[in-house]
mmCIF file of C-alpha atoms and ligand atoms in Angstrom:
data_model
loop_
_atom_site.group_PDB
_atom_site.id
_atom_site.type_symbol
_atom_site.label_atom_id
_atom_site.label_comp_id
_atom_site.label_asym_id
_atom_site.label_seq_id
_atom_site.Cartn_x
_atom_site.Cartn_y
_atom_site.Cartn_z
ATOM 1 C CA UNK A 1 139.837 123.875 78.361
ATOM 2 C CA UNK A 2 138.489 120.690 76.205
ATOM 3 C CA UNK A 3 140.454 117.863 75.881
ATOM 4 C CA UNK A 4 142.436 119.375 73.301
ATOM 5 C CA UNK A 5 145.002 121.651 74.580
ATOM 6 C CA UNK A 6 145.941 125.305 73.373
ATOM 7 C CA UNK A 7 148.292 124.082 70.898
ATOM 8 C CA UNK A 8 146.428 121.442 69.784
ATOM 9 C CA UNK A 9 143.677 123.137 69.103
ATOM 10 C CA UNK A 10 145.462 126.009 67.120
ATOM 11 C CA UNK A 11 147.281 123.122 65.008
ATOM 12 C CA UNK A 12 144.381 121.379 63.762
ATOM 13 C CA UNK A 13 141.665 124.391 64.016
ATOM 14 C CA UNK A 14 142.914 127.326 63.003
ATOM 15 C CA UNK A 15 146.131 126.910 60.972
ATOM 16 C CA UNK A 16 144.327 124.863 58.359
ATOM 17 C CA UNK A 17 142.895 128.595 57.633
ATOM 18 C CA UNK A 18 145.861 130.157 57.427
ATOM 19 C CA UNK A 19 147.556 128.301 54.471
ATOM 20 C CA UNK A 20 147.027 130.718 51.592
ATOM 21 C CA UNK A 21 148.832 133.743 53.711
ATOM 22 C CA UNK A 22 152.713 132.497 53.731
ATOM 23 C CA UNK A 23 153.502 135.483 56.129
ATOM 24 C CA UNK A 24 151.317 133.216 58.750
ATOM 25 C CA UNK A 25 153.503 131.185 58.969
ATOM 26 C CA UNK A 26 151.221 127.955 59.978
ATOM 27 C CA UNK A 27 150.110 129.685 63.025
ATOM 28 C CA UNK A 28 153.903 128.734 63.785
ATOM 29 C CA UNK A 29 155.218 132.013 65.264
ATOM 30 C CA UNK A 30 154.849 134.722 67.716
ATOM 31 C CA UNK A 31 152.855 136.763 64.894
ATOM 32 C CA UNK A 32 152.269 137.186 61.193
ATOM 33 C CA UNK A 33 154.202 139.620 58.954
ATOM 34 C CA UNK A 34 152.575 141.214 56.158
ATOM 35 C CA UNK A 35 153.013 143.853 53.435
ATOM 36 C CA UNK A 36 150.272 145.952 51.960
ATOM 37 C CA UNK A 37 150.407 146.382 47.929
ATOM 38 C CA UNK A 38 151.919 148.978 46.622
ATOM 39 C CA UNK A 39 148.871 151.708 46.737
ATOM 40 C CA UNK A 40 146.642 150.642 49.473
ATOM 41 C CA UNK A 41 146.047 151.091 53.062
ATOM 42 C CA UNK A 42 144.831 148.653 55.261
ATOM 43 C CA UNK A 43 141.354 148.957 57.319
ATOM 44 C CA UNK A 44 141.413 147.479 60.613
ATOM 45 C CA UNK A 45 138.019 146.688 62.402
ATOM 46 C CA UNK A 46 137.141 144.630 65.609
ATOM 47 C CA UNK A 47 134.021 142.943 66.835
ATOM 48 C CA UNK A 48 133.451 140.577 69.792
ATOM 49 C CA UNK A 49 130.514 138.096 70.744
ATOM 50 C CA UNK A 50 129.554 137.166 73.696
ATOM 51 C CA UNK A 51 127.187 134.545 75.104
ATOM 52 C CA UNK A 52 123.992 135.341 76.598
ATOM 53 C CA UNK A 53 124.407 138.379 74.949
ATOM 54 C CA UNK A 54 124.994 138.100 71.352
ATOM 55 C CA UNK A 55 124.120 134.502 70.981
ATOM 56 C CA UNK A 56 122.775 131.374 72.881
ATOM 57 C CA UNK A 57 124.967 129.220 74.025
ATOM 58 C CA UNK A 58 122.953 126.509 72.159
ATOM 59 C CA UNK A 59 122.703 128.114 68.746
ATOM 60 C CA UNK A 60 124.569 126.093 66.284
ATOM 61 C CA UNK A 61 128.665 127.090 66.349
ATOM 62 C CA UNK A 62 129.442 127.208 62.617
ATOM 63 C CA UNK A 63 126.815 129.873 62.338
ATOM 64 C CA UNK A 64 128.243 132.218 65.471
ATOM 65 C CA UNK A 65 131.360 131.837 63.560
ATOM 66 C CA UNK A 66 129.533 132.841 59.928
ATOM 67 C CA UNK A 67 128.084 135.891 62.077
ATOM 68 C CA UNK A 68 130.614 136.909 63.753
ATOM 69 C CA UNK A 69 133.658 136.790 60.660
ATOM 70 C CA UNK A 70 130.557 138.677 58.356
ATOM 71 C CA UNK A 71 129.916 141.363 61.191
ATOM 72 C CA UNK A 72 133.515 142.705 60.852
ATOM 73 C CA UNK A 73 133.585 141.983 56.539
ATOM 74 C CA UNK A 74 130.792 144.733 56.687
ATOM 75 C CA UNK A 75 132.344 146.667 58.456
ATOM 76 C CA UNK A 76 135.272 146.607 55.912
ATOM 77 C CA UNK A 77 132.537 146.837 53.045
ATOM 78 C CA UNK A 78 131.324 149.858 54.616
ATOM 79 C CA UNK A 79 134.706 151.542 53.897
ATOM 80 C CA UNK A 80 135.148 150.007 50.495
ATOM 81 C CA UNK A 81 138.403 147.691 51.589
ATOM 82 C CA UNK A 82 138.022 144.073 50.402
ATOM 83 C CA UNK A 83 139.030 141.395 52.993
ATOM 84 C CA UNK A 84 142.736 140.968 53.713
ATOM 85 C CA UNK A 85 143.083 138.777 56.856
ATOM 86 C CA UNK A 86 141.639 138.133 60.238
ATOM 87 C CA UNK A 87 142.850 137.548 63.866
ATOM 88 C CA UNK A 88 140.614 135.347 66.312
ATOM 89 C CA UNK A 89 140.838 135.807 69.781
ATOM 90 C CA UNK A 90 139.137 132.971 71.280
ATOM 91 C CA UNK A 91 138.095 132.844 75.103
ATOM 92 C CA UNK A 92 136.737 129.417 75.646
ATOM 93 C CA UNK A 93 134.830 128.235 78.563
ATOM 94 C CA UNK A 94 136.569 125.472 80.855
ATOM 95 C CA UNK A 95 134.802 122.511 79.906
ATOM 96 C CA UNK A 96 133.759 123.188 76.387
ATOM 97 C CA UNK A 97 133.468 119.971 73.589
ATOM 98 C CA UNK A 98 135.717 119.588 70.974
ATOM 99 C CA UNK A 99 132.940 118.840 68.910
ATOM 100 C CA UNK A 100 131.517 122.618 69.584
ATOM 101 C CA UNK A 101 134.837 123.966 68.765
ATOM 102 C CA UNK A 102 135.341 121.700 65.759
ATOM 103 C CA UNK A 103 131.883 123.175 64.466
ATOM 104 C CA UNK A 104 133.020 126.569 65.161
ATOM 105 C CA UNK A 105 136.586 125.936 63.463
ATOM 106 C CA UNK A 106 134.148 124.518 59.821
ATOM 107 C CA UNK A 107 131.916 127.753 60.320
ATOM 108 C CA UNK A 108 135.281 129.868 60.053
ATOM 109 C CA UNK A 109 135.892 127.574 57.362
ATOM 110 C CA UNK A 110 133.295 127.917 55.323
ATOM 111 C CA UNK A 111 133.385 131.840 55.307
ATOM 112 C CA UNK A 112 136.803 131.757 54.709
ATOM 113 C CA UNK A 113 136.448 129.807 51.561
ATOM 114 C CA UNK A 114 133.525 132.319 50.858
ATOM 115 C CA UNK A 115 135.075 135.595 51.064
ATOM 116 C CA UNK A 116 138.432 134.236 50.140
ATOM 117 C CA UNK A 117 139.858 135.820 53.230
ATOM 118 C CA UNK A 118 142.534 134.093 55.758
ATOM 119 C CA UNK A 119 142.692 133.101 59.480
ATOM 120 C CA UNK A 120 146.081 134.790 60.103
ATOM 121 C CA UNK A 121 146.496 134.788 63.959
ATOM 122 C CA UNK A 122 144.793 135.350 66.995
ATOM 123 C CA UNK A 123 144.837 134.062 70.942
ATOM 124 C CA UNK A 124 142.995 131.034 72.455
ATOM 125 C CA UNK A 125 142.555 131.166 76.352
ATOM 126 C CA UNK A 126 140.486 129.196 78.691
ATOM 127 C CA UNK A 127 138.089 131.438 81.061
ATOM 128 C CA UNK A 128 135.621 130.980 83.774
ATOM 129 C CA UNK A 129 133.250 133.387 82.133
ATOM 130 C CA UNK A 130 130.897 132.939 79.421
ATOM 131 C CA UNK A 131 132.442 132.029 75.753
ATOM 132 C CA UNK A 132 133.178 135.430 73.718
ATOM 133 C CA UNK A 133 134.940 135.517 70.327
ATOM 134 C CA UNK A 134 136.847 138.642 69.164
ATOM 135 C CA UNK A 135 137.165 139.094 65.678
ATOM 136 C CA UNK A 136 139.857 141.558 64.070
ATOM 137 C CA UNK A 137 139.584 141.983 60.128
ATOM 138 C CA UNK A 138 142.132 143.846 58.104
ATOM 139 C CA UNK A 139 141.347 144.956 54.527
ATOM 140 C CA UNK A 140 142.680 147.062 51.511
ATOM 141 C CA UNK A 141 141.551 149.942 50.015
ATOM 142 C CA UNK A 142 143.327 152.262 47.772
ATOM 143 C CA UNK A 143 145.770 154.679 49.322
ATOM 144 C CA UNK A 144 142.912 157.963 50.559
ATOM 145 C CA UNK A 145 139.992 156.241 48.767
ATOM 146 C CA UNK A 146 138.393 154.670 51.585
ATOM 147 C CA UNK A 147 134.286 155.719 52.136
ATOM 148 C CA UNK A 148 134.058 157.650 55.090
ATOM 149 C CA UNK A 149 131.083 158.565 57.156
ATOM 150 C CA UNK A 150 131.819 162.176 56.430
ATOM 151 C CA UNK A 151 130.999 163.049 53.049
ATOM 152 C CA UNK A 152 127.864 163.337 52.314
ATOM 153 C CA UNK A 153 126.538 166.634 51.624
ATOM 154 C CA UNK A 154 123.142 168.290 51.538
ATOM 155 C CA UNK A 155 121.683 167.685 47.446
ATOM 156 C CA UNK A 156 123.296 164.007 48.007
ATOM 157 C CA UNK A 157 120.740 161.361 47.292
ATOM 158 C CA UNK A 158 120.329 158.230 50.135
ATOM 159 C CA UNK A 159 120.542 154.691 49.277
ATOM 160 C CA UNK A 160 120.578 151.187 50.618
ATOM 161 C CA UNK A 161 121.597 148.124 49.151
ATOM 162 C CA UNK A 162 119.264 144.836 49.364
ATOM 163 C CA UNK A 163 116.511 144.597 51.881
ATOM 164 C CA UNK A 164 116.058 146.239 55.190
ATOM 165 C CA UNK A 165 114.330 144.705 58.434
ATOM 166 C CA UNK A 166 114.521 141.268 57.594
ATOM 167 C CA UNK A 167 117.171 140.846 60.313
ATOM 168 C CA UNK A 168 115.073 142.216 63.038
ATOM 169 C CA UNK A 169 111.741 140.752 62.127
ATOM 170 C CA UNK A 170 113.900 137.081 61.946
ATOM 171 C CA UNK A 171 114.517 137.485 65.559
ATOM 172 C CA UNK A 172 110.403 137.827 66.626
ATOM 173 C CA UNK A 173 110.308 134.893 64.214
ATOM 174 C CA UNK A 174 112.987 133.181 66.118
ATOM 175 C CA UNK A 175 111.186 133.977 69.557
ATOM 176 C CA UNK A 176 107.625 132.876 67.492
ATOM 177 C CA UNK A 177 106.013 135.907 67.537
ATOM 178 C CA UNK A 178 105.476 136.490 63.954
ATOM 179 C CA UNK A 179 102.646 134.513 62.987
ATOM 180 C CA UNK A 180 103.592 134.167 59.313
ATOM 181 C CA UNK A 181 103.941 131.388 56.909
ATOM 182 C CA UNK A 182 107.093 129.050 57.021
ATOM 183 C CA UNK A 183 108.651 129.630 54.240
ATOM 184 C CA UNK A 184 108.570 133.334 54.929
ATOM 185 C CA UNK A 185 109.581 132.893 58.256
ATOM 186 C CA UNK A 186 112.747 130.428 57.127
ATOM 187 C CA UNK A 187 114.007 133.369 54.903
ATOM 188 C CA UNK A 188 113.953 135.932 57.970
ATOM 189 C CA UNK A 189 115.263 134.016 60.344
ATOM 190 C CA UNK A 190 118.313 133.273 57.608
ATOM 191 C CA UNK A 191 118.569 137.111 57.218
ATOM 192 C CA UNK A 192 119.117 137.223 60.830
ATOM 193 C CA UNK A 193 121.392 134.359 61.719
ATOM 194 C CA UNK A 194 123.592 134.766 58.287
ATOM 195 C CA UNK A 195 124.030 138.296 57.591
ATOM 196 C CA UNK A 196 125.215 139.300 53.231
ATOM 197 C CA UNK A 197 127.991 141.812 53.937
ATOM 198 C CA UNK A 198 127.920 143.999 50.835
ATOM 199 C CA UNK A 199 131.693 143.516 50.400
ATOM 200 C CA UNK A 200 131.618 143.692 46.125
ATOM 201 C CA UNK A 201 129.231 146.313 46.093
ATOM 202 C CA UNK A 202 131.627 148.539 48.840
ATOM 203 C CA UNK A 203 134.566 147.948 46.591
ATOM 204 C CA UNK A 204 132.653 148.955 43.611
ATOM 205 C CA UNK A 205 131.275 152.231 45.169
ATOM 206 C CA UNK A 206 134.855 153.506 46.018
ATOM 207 C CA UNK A 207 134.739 157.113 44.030
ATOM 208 C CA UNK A 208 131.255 156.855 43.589
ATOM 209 C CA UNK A 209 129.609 157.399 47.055
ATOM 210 C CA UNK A 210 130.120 160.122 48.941
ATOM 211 C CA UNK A 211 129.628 158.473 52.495
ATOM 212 C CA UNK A 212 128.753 155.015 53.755
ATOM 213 C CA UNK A 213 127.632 153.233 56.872
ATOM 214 C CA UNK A 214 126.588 149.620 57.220
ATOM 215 C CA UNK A 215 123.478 149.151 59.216
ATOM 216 C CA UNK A 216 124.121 147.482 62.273
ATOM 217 C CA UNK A 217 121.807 149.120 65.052
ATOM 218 C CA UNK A 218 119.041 149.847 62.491
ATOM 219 C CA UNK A 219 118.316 152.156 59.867
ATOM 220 C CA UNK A 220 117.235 155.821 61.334
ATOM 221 C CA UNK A 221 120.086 154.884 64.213
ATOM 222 C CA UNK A 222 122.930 154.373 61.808
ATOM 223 C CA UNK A 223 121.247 156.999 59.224
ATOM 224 C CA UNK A 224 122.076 159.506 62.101
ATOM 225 C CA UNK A 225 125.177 158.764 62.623
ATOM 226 C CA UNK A 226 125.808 159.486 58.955
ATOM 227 C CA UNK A 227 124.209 162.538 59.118
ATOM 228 C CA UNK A 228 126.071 163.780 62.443
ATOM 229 C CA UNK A 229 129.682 163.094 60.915
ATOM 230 C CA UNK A 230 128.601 164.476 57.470
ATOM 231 C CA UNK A 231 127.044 167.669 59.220
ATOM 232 C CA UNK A 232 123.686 167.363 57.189
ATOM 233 C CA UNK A 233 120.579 165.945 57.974
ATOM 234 C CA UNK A 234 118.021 163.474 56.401
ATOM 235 C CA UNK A 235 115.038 162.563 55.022
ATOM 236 C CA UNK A 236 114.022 158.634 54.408
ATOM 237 C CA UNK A 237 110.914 158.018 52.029
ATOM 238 C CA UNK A 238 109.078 155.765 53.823
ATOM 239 C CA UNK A 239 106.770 154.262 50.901
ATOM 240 C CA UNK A 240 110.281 153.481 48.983
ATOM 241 C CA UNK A 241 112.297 151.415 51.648
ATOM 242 C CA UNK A 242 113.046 148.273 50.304
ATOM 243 C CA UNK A 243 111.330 145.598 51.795
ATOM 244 C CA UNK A 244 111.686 141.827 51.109
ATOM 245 C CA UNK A 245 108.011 140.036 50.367
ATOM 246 C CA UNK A 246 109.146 138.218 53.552
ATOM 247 C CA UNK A 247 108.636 141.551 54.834
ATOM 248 C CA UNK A 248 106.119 142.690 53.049
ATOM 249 C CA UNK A 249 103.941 140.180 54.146
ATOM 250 C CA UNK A 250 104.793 140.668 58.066
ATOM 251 C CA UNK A 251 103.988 144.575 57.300
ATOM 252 C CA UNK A 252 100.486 144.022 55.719
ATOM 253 C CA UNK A 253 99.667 141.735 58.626
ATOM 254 C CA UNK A 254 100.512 144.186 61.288
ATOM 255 C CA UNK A 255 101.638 147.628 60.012
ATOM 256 C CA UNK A 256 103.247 149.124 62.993
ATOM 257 C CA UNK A 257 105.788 146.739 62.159
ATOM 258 C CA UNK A 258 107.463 149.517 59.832
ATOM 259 C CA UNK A 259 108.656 150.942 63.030
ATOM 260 C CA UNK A 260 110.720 147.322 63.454
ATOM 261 C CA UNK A 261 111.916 147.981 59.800
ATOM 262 C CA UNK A 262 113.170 151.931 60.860
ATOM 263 C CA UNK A 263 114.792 151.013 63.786
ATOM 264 C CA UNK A 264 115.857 147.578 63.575
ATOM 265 C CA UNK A 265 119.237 146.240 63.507
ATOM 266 C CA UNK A 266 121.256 143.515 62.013
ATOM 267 C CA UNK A 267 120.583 143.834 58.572
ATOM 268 C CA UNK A 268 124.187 144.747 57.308
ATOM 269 C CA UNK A 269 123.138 146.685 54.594
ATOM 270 C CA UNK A 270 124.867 149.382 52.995
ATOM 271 C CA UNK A 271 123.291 152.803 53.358
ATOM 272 C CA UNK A 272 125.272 155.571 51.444
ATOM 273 C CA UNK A 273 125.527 158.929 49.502
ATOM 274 C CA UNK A 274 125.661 159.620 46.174
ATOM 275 C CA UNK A 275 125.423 162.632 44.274
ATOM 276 C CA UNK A 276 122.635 162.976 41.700
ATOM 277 C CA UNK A 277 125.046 162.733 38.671
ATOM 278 C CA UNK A 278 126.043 159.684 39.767
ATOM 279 C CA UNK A 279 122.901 157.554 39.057
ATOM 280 C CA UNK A 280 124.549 155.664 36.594
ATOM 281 C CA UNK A 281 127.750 154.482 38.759
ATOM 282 C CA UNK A 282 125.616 153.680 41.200
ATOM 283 C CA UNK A 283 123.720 151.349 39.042
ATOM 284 C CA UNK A 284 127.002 149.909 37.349
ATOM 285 C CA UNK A 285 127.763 149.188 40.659
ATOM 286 C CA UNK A 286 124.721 147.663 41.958
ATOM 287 C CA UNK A 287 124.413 145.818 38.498
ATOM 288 C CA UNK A 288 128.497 144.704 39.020
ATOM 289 C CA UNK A 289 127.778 143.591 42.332
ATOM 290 C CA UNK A 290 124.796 141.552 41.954
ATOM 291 C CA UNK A 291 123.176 143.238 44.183
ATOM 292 C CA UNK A 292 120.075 145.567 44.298
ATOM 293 C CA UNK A 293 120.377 149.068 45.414
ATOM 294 C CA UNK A 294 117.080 151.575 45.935
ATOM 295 C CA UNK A 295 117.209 155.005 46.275
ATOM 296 C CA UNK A 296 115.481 155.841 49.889
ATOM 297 C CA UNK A 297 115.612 159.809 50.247
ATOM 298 C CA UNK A 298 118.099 162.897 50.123
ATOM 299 C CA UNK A 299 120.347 164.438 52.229
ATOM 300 C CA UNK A 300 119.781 168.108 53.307
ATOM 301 C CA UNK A 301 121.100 170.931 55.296
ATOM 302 C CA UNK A 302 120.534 170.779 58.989
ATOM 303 C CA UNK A 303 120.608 167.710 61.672
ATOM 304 C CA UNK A 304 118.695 164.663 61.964
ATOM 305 C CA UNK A 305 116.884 162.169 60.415
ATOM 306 C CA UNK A 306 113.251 162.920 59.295
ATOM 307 C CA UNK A 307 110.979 160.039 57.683
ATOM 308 C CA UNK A 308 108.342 160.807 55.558
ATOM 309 C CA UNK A 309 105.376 158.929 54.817
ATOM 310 C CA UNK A 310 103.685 158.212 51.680
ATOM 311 C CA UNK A 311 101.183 161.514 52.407
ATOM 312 C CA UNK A 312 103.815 163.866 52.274
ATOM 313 C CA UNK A 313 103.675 163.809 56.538
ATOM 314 C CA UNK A 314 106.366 163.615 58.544
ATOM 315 C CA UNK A 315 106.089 160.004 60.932
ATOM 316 C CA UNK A 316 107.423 160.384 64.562
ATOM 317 C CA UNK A 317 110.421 158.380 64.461
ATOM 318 C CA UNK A 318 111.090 155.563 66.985
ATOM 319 C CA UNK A 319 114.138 155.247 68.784
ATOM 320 C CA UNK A 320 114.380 151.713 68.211
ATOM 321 C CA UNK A 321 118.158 151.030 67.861
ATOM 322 C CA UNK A 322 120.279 148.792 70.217
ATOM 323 C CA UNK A 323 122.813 150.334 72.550
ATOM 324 C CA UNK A 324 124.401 148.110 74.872
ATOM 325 C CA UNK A 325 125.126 151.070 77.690
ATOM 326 C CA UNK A 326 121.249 152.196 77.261
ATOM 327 C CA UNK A 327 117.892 151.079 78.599
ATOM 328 C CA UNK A 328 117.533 147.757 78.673
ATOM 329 C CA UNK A 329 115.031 146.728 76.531
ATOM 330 C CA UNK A 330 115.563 148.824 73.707
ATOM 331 C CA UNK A 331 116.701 147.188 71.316
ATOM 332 C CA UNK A 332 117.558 143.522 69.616
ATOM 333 C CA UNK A 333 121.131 142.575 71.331
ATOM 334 C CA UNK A 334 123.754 143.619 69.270
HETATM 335 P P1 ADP B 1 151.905 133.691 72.291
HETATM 336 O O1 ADP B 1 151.824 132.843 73.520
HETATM 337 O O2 ADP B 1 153.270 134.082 71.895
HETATM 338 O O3 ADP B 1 150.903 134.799 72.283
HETATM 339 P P2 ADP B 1 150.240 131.781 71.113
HETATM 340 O O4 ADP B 1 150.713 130.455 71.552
HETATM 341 O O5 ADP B 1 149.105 132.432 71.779
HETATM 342 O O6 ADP B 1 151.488 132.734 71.097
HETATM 343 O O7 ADP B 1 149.905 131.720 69.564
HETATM 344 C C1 ADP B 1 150.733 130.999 68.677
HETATM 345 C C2 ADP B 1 150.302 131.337 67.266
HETATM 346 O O8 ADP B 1 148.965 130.890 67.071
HETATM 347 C C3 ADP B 1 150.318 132.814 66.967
HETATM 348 O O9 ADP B 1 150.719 132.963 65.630
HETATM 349 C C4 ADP B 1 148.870 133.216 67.114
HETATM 350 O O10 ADP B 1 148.563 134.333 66.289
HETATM 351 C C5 ADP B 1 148.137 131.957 66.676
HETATM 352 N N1 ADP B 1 146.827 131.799 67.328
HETATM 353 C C6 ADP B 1 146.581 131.579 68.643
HETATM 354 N N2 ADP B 1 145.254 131.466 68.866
HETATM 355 C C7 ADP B 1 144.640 131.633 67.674
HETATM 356 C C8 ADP B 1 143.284 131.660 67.250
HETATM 357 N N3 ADP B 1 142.255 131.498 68.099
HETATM 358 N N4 ADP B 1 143.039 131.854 65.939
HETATM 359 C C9 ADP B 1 144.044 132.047 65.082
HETATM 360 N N5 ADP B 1 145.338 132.042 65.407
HETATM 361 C C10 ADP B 1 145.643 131.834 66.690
HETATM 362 MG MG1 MG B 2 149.058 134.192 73.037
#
């Protein structure tokens, strides 16, 4: 595999990042034991990269690792668990430099000094195929508290934490189709490659929101899929989505680019419910957080998501979200 073997490469990689969980055991054994506190449950989630698909095989290793550990931590922020432990399962192409891996191991690194959150086992094979990483994350939430997708209900208000479309616009910067300044273009493309998952402000909106759903595939995509569990439908403000002045400034320069902001993915945002009497938790827990939260619409009764524009019209909505069994084409590779 590289000119480390399996074992070597699990000593001095990965067990460094498993030193702060003793039921690791160093990477030592078969598997790790652990025990939940008394009161929580854990939340399990799994996502895998790929090359050629998710990333280049030339981007820069620490940061597949950064995006790939944060994918799955907003996934647990979504459900209000805080980060637990995580389980690598590493397929490495025949062939690959130490040096790569060694960048990979210090991206892992880094995020696990970040989000205070331990390698704690995982599998390391050699394969013909291209290099693909698959992350599991456990977290804890208390016992029955976690935030569902189910339950928000029609009078609920809409929200989403920090910015939305940065991700998505990042990548045309990436490919150089954006055509704005640098600096504006530096803070996209950062939005893209190293995703915030919302982790303290999930925690903090445990009993407060009523459902929650990271955006991953883009805002109207995962909005819907909110909706659909919940059994109500939607409507998005349009003039009221928050928009970085990264963004702001790619939307003023071309303004069909608000369709990249609706349907774009990547952004890891939290999008959730809340009823109306709970405008001051939510604050307390944007304010708690550090981290900005904007109301964006209501939920109603019915189906579907409906975005309205600043004239009081309904806009036809774009189905701009990725889906990897779809057409090809349609969306931004993840
Ligand atoms: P087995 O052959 O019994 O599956 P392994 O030799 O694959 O055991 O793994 C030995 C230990 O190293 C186990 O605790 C496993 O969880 C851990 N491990 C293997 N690969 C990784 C990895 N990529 N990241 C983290 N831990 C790993
Ligand atoms: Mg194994």
């Amino acid at each position: 595999m590289t000119r480390r073997g399996e074992f070597e490469l699990i000593g001095d990689l990965f067990a460094p990042l498993s030193r702060g969980t003793p039921g690791a055991y160093n990477l030592t054994d078969d598997a790790a034991v652990l025990d939940a506190p008394p009161g929580r449950s854990v939340v399990v989630t799994t996502d895998a990269v790929v090359a050629g698909v998710h990333f280049f095989p030339d981007d820069p290793p620490d940061l597949i690792a950064r995006k790939l550990v944060r994918v799955n931590l907003s996934d647990l922020a979504a459900m209000g668990a805080v980060p637990w432990g995580m389980l690598l399962a590493a397929c490495i192409p025949h062939g690959t430099e130490d040096r790569w891996l060694e960048a990979f191991a210090a991206g892992l690194a880094a995020d696990r000094a970040e989000f205070g959150v331990d390698l704690i086992g995982g599998d390391t094979v050699a394969t013909p195929g291209p290099a693909t990483f698959s992350l599991t994350a456990m977290g804890l939430v208390p016992t029955g508290r976690a935030l569902l997708r189910g339950g928000a209900r029609a009078g609920d208000l809409l929200y989403a934490s920090g910015s939305i479309g940065d991700a998505t616009l990042g990548l045309r910067a990436c490919r150089g189709t954006l055509g704005l300044g640098e600096a504006a273009e530096a803070f996209l493309v950062d939005r893209y490659r190293l995703p915030r998952p919302r982790v303290e402000l999930g925690r903090r909106l445990v009993g407060v929101a009523t459902a929650c759903i990271d955006i991953s595939d883009g805002l109207v995509q995962d909005l819907g899929h909110l909706c659909e569990v919940s059994g109500v439908g939607a409507q998005i403000d349009l003039g009221v989505i928050p928009l970085s002045a990264a963004a702001r400034l790619a939307v003023a320069a071309e303004p069909g680019r608000i369709d990249m902001v609706l349907g774009g993915g990547d952004d890891y945002e939290l999008l959730f419910a809340a009823d109306p009497a709970a405008g001051a938790e939510v604050a307390a827990a944007s304010a708690g957080a550090g981290v900005p939260v904007t109301g964006v619409g209501r939920f109603v009764v019915g189906a579907g998501v409906r975005v309205i524009g600043p004239d009081g019209r309904d806009r036809p909505v774009v189905q701009g979200g990725y889906r990897h069994f779809g057409t090809p084409g349609s969306g931004d590779g993840r």
